[in-house]
PDB file of C-alpha atoms and ligand atoms in Angstrom:
ATOM      1  CA  MET A   1      19.916   3.018 -19.333  1.00 95.00           C
ATOM      2  CA  THR A   2      17.226   1.786 -17.311  1.00 97.00           C
ATOM      3  CA  GLU A   3      13.518   1.688 -17.710  1.00 97.00           C
ATOM      4  CA  ALA A   4      10.802   1.304 -14.910  1.00 96.00           C
ATOM      5  CA  THR A   5       6.992   1.795 -15.057  1.00 96.00           C
ATOM      6  CA  TYR A   6       5.262   3.390 -12.271  1.00 96.00           C
ATOM      7  CA  THR A   7       1.361   3.823 -11.482  1.00 97.00           C
ATOM      8  CA  VAL A   8       0.526   7.131 -10.701  1.00 98.00           C
ATOM      9  CA  THR A   9      -3.466   8.236  -9.611  1.00 97.00           C
ATOM     10  CA  GLY A  10      -5.382  11.203 -10.047  1.00 96.00           C
ATOM     11  CA  MET A  11      -4.213  12.224 -13.755  1.00 97.00           C
ATOM     12  CA  THR A  12      -7.693  12.882 -15.750  1.00 97.00           C
ATOM     13  CA  CYS A  13      -6.674  14.622 -18.686  1.00 97.00           C
ATOM     14  CA  ASP A  14      -3.608  15.514 -21.230  1.00 97.00           C
ATOM     15  CA  HIS A  15      -2.883  18.398 -18.943  1.00 97.00           C
ATOM     16  CA  CYS A  16      -2.270  16.079 -15.978  1.00 98.00           C
ATOM     17  CA  ALA A  17      -0.219  13.869 -18.045  1.00 98.00           C
ATOM     18  CA  SER A  18       2.103  16.889 -19.395  1.00 98.00           C
ATOM     19  CA  SER A  19       2.673  17.882 -15.312  1.00 98.00           C
ATOM     20  CA  VAL A  20       3.670  14.580 -14.581  1.00 98.00           C
ATOM     21  CA  THR A  21       5.719  14.262 -17.598  1.00 98.00           C
ATOM     22  CA  GLU A  22       7.248  17.838 -16.996  1.00 98.00           C
ATOM     23  CA  GLU A  23       8.012  17.299 -12.907  1.00 98.00           C
ATOM     24  CA  VAL A  24       9.289  13.585 -13.493  1.00 98.00           C
ATOM     25  CA  SER A  25      11.838  14.686 -16.535  1.00 98.00           C
ATOM     26  CA  LYS A  26      13.362  17.487 -14.319  1.00 98.00           C
ATOM     27  CA  LEU A  27      14.848  14.180 -12.086  1.00 97.00           C
ATOM     28  CA  ALA A  28      18.597  14.098 -12.846  1.00 96.00           C
ATOM     29  CA  GLY A  29      19.369  11.304 -15.399  1.00 97.00           C
ATOM     30  CA  VAL A  30      15.831  11.030 -16.984  1.00 98.00           C
ATOM     31  CA  SER A  31      15.818  10.744 -20.834  1.00 98.00           C
ATOM     32  CA  GLN A  32      12.174  10.001 -21.331  1.00 98.00           C
ATOM     33  CA  VAL A  33       8.825   9.725 -19.579  1.00 98.00           C
ATOM     34  CA  ASP A  34       5.758   8.044 -21.350  1.00 98.00           C
ATOM     35  CA  VAL A  35       2.570   8.431 -19.643  1.00 98.00           C
ATOM     36  CA  GLU A  36      -0.477   6.210 -20.402  1.00 97.00           C
ATOM     37  CA  LEU A  37      -3.563   8.524 -19.214  1.00 96.00           C
ATOM     38  CA  SER A  38      -6.053   5.601 -19.359  1.00 95.00           C
ATOM     39  CA  THR A  39      -3.901   3.403 -16.633  1.00 96.00           C
ATOM     40  CA  GLY A  40      -2.030   5.899 -14.898  1.00 97.00           C
ATOM     41  CA  ALA A  41       1.027   3.989 -16.113  1.00 97.00           C
ATOM     42  CA  VAL A  42       4.035   6.065 -16.204  1.00 97.00           C
ATOM     43  CA  THR A  43       7.290   4.838 -17.718  1.00 98.00           C
ATOM     44  CA  VAL A  44      10.767   6.343 -17.119  1.00 98.00           C
ATOM     45  CA  THR A  45      13.813   5.881 -18.490  1.00 98.00           C
ATOM     46  CA  SER A  46      16.913   7.304 -16.737  1.00 98.00           C
ATOM     47  CA  ALA A  47      20.636   6.863 -16.958  1.00 97.00           C
ATOM     48  CA  ALA A  48      20.485   5.079 -13.847  1.00 96.00           C
ATOM     49  CA  PRO A  49      17.732   3.424 -11.497  1.00 95.00           C
ATOM     50  CA  LEU A  50      15.833   6.676  -9.598  1.00 94.00           C
ATOM     51  CA  PRO A  51      15.428   6.390  -6.035  1.00 93.00           C
ATOM     52  CA  ALA A  52      11.794   5.744  -5.425  1.00 91.00           C
ATOM     53  CA  GLU A  53      11.623   8.939  -3.029  1.00 94.00           C
ATOM     54  CA  GLN A  54      12.847  11.089  -5.657  1.00 95.00           C
ATOM     55  CA  LEU A  55      10.285   9.931  -7.941  1.00 96.00           C
ATOM     56  CA  ARG A  56       7.584  10.157  -5.343  1.00 96.00           C
ATOM     57  CA  GLU A  57       8.390  13.555  -4.693  1.00 97.00           C
ATOM     58  CA  ALA A  58       7.982  14.746  -8.557  1.00 98.00           C
ATOM     59  CA  VAL A  59       4.814  13.145  -8.836  1.00 98.00           C
ATOM     60  CA  GLU A  60       3.771  14.775  -5.589  1.00 97.00           C
ATOM     61  CA  GLU A  61       5.153  18.162  -7.005  1.00 97.00           C
ATOM     62  CA  ALA A  62       2.790  17.794  -9.995  1.00 98.00           C
ATOM     63  CA  GLY A  63      -0.286  17.277  -7.744  1.00 97.00           C
ATOM     64  CA  TYR A  64      -0.724  13.513  -7.828  1.00 98.00           C
ATOM     65  CA  THR A  65       0.032  10.396  -6.277  1.00 97.00           C
ATOM     66  CA  LEU A  66       2.610   7.786  -6.945  1.00 96.00           C
ATOM     67  CA  SER A  67       0.625   4.399  -6.108  1.00 93.00           C
ATOM     68  CA  GLY A  68       1.795   1.110  -4.647  1.00 72.00           C
ATOM     69  CA  ALA A  69       5.847   2.005  -4.352  1.00 50.00           C
TER      70      ALA A  69
HETATM   71 CU1   CU B 101      -5.745  17.006 -15.811  1.00 94.00          CU
END
């Protein structure tokens, strides 16, 4: 298991947070997604480290932007 924290910009409410959680949860190997709405921190627990590009695509699919990765 590995855990990594990313920063997502553009989330403003619980609905945003759940959209990101839903999309990121679809990625292979992801077992847990925790979103901290106030900071934009998204902590992802997965079986193996996620390729940054996959995470970026999932976040963009949800309609938000992955910051600084
Ligand atoms: Cu929202």
